[in-house]
CSV table of C-alpha atoms in Angstrom, one decimal:
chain,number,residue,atom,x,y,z
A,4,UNK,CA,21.7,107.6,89.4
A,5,UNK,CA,23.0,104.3,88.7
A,6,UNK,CA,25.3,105.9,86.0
A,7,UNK,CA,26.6,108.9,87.7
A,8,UNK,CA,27.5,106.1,90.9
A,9,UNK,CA,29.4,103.5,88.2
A,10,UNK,CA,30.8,106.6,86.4
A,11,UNK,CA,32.3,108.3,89.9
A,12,UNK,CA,33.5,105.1,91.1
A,13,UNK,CA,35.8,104.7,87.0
A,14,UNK,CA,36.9,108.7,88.0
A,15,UNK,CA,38.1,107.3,91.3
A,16,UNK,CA,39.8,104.3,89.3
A,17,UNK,CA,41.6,106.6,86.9
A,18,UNK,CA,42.5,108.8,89.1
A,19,UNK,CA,44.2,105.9,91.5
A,20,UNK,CA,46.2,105.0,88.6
A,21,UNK,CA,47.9,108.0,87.1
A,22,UNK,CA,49.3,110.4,89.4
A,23,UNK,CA,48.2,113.8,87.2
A,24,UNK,CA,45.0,113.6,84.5
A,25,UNK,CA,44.7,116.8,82.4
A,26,UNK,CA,41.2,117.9,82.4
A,27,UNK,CA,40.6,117.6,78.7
A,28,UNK,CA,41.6,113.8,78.7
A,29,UNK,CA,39.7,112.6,82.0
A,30,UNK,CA,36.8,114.0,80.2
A,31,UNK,CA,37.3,111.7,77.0
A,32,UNK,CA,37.8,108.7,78.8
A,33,UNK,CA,34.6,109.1,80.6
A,34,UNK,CA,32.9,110.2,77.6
A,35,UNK,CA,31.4,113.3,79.8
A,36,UNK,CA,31.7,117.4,79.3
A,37,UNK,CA,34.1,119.1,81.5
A,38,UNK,CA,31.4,121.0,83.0
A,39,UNK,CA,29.8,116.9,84.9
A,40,UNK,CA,33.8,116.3,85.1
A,41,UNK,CA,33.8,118.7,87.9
A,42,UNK,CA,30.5,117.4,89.1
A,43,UNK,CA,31.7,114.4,89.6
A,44,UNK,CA,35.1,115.5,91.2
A,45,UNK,CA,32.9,117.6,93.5
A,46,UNK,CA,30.8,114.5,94.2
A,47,UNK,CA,34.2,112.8,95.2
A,48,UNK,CA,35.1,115.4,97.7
A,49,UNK,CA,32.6,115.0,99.7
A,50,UNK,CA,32.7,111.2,99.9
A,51,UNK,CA,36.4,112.0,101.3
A,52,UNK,CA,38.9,112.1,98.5
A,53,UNK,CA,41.3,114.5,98.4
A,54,UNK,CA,41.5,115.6,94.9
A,55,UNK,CA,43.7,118.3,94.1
A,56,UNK,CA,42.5,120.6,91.0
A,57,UNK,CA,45.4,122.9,89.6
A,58,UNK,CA,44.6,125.6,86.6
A,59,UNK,CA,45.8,127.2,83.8
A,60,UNK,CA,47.8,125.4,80.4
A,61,UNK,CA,49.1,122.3,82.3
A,62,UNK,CA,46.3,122.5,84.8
A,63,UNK,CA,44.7,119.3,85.9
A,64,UNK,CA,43.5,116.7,88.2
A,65,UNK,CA,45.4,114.9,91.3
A,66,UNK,CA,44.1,112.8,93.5
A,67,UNK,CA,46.7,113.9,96.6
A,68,UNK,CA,47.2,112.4,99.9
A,69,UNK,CA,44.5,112.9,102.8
A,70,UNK,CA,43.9,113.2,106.8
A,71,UNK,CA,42.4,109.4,106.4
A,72,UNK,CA,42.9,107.0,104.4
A,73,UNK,CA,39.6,106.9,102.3
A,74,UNK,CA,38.7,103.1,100.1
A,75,UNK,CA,40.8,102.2,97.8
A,76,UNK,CA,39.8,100.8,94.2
A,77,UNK,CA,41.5,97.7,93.1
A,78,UNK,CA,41.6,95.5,90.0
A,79,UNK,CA,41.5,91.9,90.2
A,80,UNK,CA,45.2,91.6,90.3
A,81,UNK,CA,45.9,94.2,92.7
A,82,UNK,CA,43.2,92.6,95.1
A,83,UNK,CA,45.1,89.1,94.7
A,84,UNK,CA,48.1,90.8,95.3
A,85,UNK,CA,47.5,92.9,98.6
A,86,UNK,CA,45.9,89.3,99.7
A,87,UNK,CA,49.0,87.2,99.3
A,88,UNK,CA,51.1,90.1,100.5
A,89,UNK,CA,48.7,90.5,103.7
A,90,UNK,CA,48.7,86.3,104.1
A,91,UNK,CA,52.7,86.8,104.1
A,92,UNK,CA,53.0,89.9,106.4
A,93,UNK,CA,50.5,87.8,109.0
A,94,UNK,CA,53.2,85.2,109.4
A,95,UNK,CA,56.1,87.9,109.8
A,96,UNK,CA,59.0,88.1,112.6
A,97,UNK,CA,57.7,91.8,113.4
A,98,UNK,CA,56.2,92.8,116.4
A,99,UNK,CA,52.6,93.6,116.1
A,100,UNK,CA,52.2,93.0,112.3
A,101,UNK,CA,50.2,89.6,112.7
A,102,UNK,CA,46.8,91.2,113.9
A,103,UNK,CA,46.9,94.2,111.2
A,104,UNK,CA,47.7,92.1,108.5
A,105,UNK,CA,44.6,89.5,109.6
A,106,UNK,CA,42.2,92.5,109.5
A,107,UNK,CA,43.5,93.5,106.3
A,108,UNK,CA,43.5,90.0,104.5
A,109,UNK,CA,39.7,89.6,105.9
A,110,UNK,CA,38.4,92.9,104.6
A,111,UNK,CA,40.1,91.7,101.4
A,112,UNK,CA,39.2,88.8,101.0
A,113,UNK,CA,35.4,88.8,102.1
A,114,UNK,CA,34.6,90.8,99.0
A,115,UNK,CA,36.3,88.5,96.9
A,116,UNK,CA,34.9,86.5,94.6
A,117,UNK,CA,35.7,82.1,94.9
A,118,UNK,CA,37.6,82.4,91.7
A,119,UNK,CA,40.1,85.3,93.2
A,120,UNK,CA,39.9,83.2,96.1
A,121,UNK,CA,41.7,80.0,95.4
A,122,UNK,CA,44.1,82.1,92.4
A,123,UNK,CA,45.5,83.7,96.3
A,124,UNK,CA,45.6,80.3,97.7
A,125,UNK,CA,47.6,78.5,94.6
A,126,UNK,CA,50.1,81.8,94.2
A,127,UNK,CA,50.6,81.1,98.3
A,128,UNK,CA,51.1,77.6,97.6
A,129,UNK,CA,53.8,78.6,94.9
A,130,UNK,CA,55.3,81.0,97.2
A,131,UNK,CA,56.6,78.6,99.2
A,132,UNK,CA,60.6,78.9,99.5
A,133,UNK,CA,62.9,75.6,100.2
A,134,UNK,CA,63.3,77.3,103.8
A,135,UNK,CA,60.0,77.6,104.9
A,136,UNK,CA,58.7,74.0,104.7
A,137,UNK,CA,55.7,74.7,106.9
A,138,UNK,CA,52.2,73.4,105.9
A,139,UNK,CA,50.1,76.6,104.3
A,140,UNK,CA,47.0,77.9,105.6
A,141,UNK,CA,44.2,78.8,103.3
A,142,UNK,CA,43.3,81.9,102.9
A,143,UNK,CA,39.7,80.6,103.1
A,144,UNK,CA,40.5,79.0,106.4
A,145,UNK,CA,42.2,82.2,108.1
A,146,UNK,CA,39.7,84.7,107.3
A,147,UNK,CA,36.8,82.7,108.4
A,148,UNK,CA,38.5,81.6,111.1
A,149,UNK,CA,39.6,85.4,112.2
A,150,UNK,CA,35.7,86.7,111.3
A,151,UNK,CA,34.0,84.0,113.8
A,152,UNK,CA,36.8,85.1,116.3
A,153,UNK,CA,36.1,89.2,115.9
A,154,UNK,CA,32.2,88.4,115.7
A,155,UNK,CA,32.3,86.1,119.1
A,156,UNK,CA,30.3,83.4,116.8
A,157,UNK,CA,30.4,79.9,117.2
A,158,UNK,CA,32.7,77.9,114.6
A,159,UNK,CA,32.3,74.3,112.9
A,160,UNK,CA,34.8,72.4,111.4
A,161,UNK,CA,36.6,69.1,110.4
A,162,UNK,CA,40.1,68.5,112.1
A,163,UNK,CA,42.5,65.9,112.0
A,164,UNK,CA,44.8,65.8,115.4
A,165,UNK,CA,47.8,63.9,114.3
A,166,UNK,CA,47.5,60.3,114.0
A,167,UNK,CA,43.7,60.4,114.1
A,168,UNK,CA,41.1,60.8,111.9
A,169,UNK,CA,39.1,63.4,111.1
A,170,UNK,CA,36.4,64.4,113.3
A,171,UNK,CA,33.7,67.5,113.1
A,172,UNK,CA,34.4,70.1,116.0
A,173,UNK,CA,32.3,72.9,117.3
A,174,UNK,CA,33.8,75.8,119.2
A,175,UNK,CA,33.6,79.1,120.6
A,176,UNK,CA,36.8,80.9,118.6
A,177,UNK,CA,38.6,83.0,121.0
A,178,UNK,CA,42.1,84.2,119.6
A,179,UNK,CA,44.4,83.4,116.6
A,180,UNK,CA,48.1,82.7,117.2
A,181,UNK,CA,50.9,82.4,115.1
A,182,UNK,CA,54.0,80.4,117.3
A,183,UNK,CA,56.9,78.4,115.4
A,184,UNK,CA,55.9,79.7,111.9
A,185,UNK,CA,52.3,77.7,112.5
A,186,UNK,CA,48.7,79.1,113.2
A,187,UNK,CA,47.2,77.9,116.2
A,188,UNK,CA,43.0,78.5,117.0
A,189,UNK,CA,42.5,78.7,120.7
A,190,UNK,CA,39.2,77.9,121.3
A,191,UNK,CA,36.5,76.1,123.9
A,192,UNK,CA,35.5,73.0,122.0
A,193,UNK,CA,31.4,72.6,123.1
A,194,UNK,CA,32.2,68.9,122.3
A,195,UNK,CA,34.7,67.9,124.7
A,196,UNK,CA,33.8,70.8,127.1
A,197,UNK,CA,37.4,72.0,127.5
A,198,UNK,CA,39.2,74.2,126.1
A,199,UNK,CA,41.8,73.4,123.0
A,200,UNK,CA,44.0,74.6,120.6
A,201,UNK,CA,44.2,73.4,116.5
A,202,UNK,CA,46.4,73.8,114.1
A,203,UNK,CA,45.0,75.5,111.6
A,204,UNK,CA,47.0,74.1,108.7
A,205,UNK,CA,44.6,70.6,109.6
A,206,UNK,CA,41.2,72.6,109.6
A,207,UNK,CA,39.5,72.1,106.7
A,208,UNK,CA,35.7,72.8,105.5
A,209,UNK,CA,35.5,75.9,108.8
A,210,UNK,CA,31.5,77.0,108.9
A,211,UNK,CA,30.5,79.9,110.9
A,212,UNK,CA,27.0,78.2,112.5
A,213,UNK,CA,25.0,81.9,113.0
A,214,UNK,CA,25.1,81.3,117.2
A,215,UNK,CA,26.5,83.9,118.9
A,216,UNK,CA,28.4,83.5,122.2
A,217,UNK,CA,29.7,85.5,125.9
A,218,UNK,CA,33.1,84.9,125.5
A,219,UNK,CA,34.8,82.9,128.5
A,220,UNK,CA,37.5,83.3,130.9
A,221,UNK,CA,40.9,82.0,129.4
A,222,UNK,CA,42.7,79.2,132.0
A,223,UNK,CA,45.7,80.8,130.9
A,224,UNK,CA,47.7,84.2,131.1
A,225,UNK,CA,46.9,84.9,127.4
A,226,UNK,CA,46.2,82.3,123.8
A,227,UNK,CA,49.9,82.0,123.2
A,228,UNK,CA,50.6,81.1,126.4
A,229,UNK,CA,47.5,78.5,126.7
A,230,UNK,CA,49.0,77.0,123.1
A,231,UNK,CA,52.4,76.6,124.2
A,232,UNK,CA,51.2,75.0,127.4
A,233,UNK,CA,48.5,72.1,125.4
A,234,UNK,CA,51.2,71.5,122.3
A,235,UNK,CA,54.2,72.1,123.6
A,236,UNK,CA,55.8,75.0,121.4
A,237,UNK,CA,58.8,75.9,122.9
A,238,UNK,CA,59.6,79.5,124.0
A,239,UNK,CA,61.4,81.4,121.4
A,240,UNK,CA,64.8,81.9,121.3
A,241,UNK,CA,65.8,86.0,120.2
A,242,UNK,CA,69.4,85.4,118.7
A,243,UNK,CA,71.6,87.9,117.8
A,244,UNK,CA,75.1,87.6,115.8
A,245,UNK,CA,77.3,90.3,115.0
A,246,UNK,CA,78.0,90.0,111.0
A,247,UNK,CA,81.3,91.5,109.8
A,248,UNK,CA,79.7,91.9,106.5
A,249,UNK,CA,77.9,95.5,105.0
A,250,UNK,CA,74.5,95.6,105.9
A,251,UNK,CA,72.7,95.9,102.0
A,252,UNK,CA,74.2,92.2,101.6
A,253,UNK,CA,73.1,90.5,104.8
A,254,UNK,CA,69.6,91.9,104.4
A,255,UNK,CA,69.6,90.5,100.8
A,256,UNK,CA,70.6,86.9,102.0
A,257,UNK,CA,69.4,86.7,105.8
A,258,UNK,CA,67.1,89.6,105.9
A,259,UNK,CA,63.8,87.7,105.4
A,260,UNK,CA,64.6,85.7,108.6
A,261,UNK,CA,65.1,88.7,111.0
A,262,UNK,CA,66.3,92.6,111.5
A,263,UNK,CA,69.7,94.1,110.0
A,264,UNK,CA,70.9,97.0,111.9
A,265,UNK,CA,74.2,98.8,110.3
A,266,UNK,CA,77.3,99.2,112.9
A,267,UNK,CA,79.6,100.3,110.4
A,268,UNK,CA,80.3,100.2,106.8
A,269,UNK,CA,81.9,96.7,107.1
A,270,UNK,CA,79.5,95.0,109.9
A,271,UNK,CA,75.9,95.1,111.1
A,272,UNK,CA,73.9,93.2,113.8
A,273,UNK,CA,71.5,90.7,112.5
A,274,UNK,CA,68.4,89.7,115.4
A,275,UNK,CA,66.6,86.4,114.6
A,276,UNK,CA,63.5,85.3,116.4
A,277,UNK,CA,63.3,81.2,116.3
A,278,UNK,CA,61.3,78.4,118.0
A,279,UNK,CA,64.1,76.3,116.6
A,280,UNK,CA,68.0,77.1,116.7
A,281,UNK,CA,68.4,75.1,113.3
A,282,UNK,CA,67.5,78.2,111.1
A,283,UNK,CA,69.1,80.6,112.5
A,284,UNK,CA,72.9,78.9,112.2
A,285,UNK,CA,71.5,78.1,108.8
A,286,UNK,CA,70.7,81.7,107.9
A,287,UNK,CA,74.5,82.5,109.3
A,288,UNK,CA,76.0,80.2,107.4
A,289,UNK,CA,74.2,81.7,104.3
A,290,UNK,CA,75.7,84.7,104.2
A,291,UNK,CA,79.3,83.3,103.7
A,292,UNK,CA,81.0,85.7,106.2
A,293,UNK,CA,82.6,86.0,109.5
A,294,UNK,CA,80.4,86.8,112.3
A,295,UNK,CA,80.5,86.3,116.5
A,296,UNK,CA,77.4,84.8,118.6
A,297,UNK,CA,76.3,87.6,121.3
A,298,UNK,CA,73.9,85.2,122.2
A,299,UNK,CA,71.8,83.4,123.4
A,300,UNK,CA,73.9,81.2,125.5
A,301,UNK,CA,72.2,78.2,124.4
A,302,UNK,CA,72.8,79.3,120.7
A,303,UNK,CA,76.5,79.7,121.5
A,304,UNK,CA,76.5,76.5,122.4
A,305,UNK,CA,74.4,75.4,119.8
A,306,UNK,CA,76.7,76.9,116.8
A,307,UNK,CA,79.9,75.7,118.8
A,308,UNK,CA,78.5,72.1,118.5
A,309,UNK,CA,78.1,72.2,114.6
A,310,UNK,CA,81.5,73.3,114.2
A,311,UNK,CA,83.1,70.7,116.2
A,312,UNK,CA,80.9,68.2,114.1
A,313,UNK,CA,82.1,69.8,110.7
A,314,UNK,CA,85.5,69.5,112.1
A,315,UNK,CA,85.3,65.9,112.9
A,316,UNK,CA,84.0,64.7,109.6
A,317,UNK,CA,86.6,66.5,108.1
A,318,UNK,CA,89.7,65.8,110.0
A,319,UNK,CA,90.2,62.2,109.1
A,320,UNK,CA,91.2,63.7,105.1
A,321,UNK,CA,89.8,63.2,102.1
A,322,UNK,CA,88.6,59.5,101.8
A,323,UNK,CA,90.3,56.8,99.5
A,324,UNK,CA,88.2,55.9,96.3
């Protein structure tokens, strides 16, 4: 049994990797008759995978797409991939991503082995562009933290508030939120008896304790709201610049920082999302074109105050040597 199990789950591999096998060939590479071939692709069927069987000269195997999406089989570098793609997507601009990717990146990574673990964390660490100078959060750290949160289980840790040293916390986890381009864990701390919200870029060595709790009532309209209230994370500012540039090059310079939408071949309408207004004039600036502020009004303001500072420093001429 043991065999037929390891050799159905190297059919399933194969057969995720190339998108026809001949019969003949998947046969040979498992080292098995074409009679338990078709065992084995029967045995797959019923676990859910749709594989498609075609006959005659150039019939074959195919594994084709389904009504669900059934598991997926993935080498070592695939896994690390999808993990540091997931950790990425969780920190994105678009709507609704950030819970789907956490799931993802914790199904992930709790079958992981510590090796593949800290390879994610140091090609995370790499990944870091000169524009995003935010502290990184493990992905040890975020997927324990987002299990003791889904399993209602109490959480210990060491975290260093700013200024202070560190000091071991016990909580009941409540909600992750990301706010600012920084992950926040709102959570009752059973210490202090109050309710509090960490950074998770200063939690280190997080422990799920086994003690399971009741969840209780948020003082606050929802975790976002309760973090910007206790750290002071400003309300977001949605800017929106009309670029008179084609769309394909905006994306490829300003694209990572918000959404392109085409207006015409020669212009497009580029949406930014920003605790901060610094990034956004520096994302416009970027891509070396003419565009107009639709707003915020703050941001016109904001933009219209650089440019009178550019123009100062430049008006006096070109200094002496």
């Amino acid at each position: 049994m043991a065999n037929t199990s390891s050799r159905t789950l190297r059919l399933l591999s194969l057969l995720q990797t190339h998108r026809r096998w001949a019969g003949g060939e998947l046969a040979d590479r498992l080292g098995v008759s074409e009679r338990t071939l078709r065992r084995d692709v029967d045995r797959l069927r019923e676990l859910g995978y749709p594989v498609h069987t075609s006959r005659g000269t150039d019939g074959g195997y195919q594994l084709a797409p389904g009504a669900v999406l059934p598991p997926l089989l993935l080498d070592e570098d695939e896994a690390i991939a999808l993990a540091v793609g997931m950790g990425e997507a969780a920190r994105s601009a678009i709507t609704g991503m950030e819970a789907s990717a956490i799931r993802a990146l914790t199904k992930v990574v709790q079958v992981m082995p510590p090796r593949l673990r800290r390879r994610v964390d140091v090609l995370r660490e790499a990944m870091v562009s000169a524009n995003s100078a935010e502290p990184i959060v493990t992905v040890d750290v975020l997927t324990t933290v987002a299990q003791a949160c889904r399993d209602e289980e109490r959480l210990r840790f060491s975290y260093a508030a700013r200024g202070r040293e560190p000091s071991w916390r016990e909580v009941e986890p409540y909600r992750l939120v990301t706010l600012g381009r920084r992950w926040y864990l709102v959570a009752y701390d059973l210490t202090r008896q109050d309710w509090r919200s960490f950074r998770l870029d200063r939690l280190t060595r997080a422990r799920p304790t086994g003690a399971r709790f009741r969840p209780r009532d948020l003082p606050a309209p929802d975790a976002a709201a309760f973090v910007r209230a206790a750290g002071g994370v400003p309300e977001p500012h949605t800017v929106k610049a009309l670029v008179h540039a084609p769309a394909a090059r905006v994306r490829t310079t300003a694209g990572q920082w918000g959404r392109v939408e085409e207006v015409d071949e020669g212009s497009c309408l580029l949406t930014m999302t920003s605790s901060s207004l610094d990034w956004p004039v520096q994302a416009l600036g970027n891509v070396g074109a003419e565009f107009e502020v639709l707003g915020p009004p703050e941001f016109v303001a904001y933009v219209r105050e650089w440019g009178e500072r550019f123009v100062r420093a430049t008006s006096a001429g070109p200094a002496s040597p």
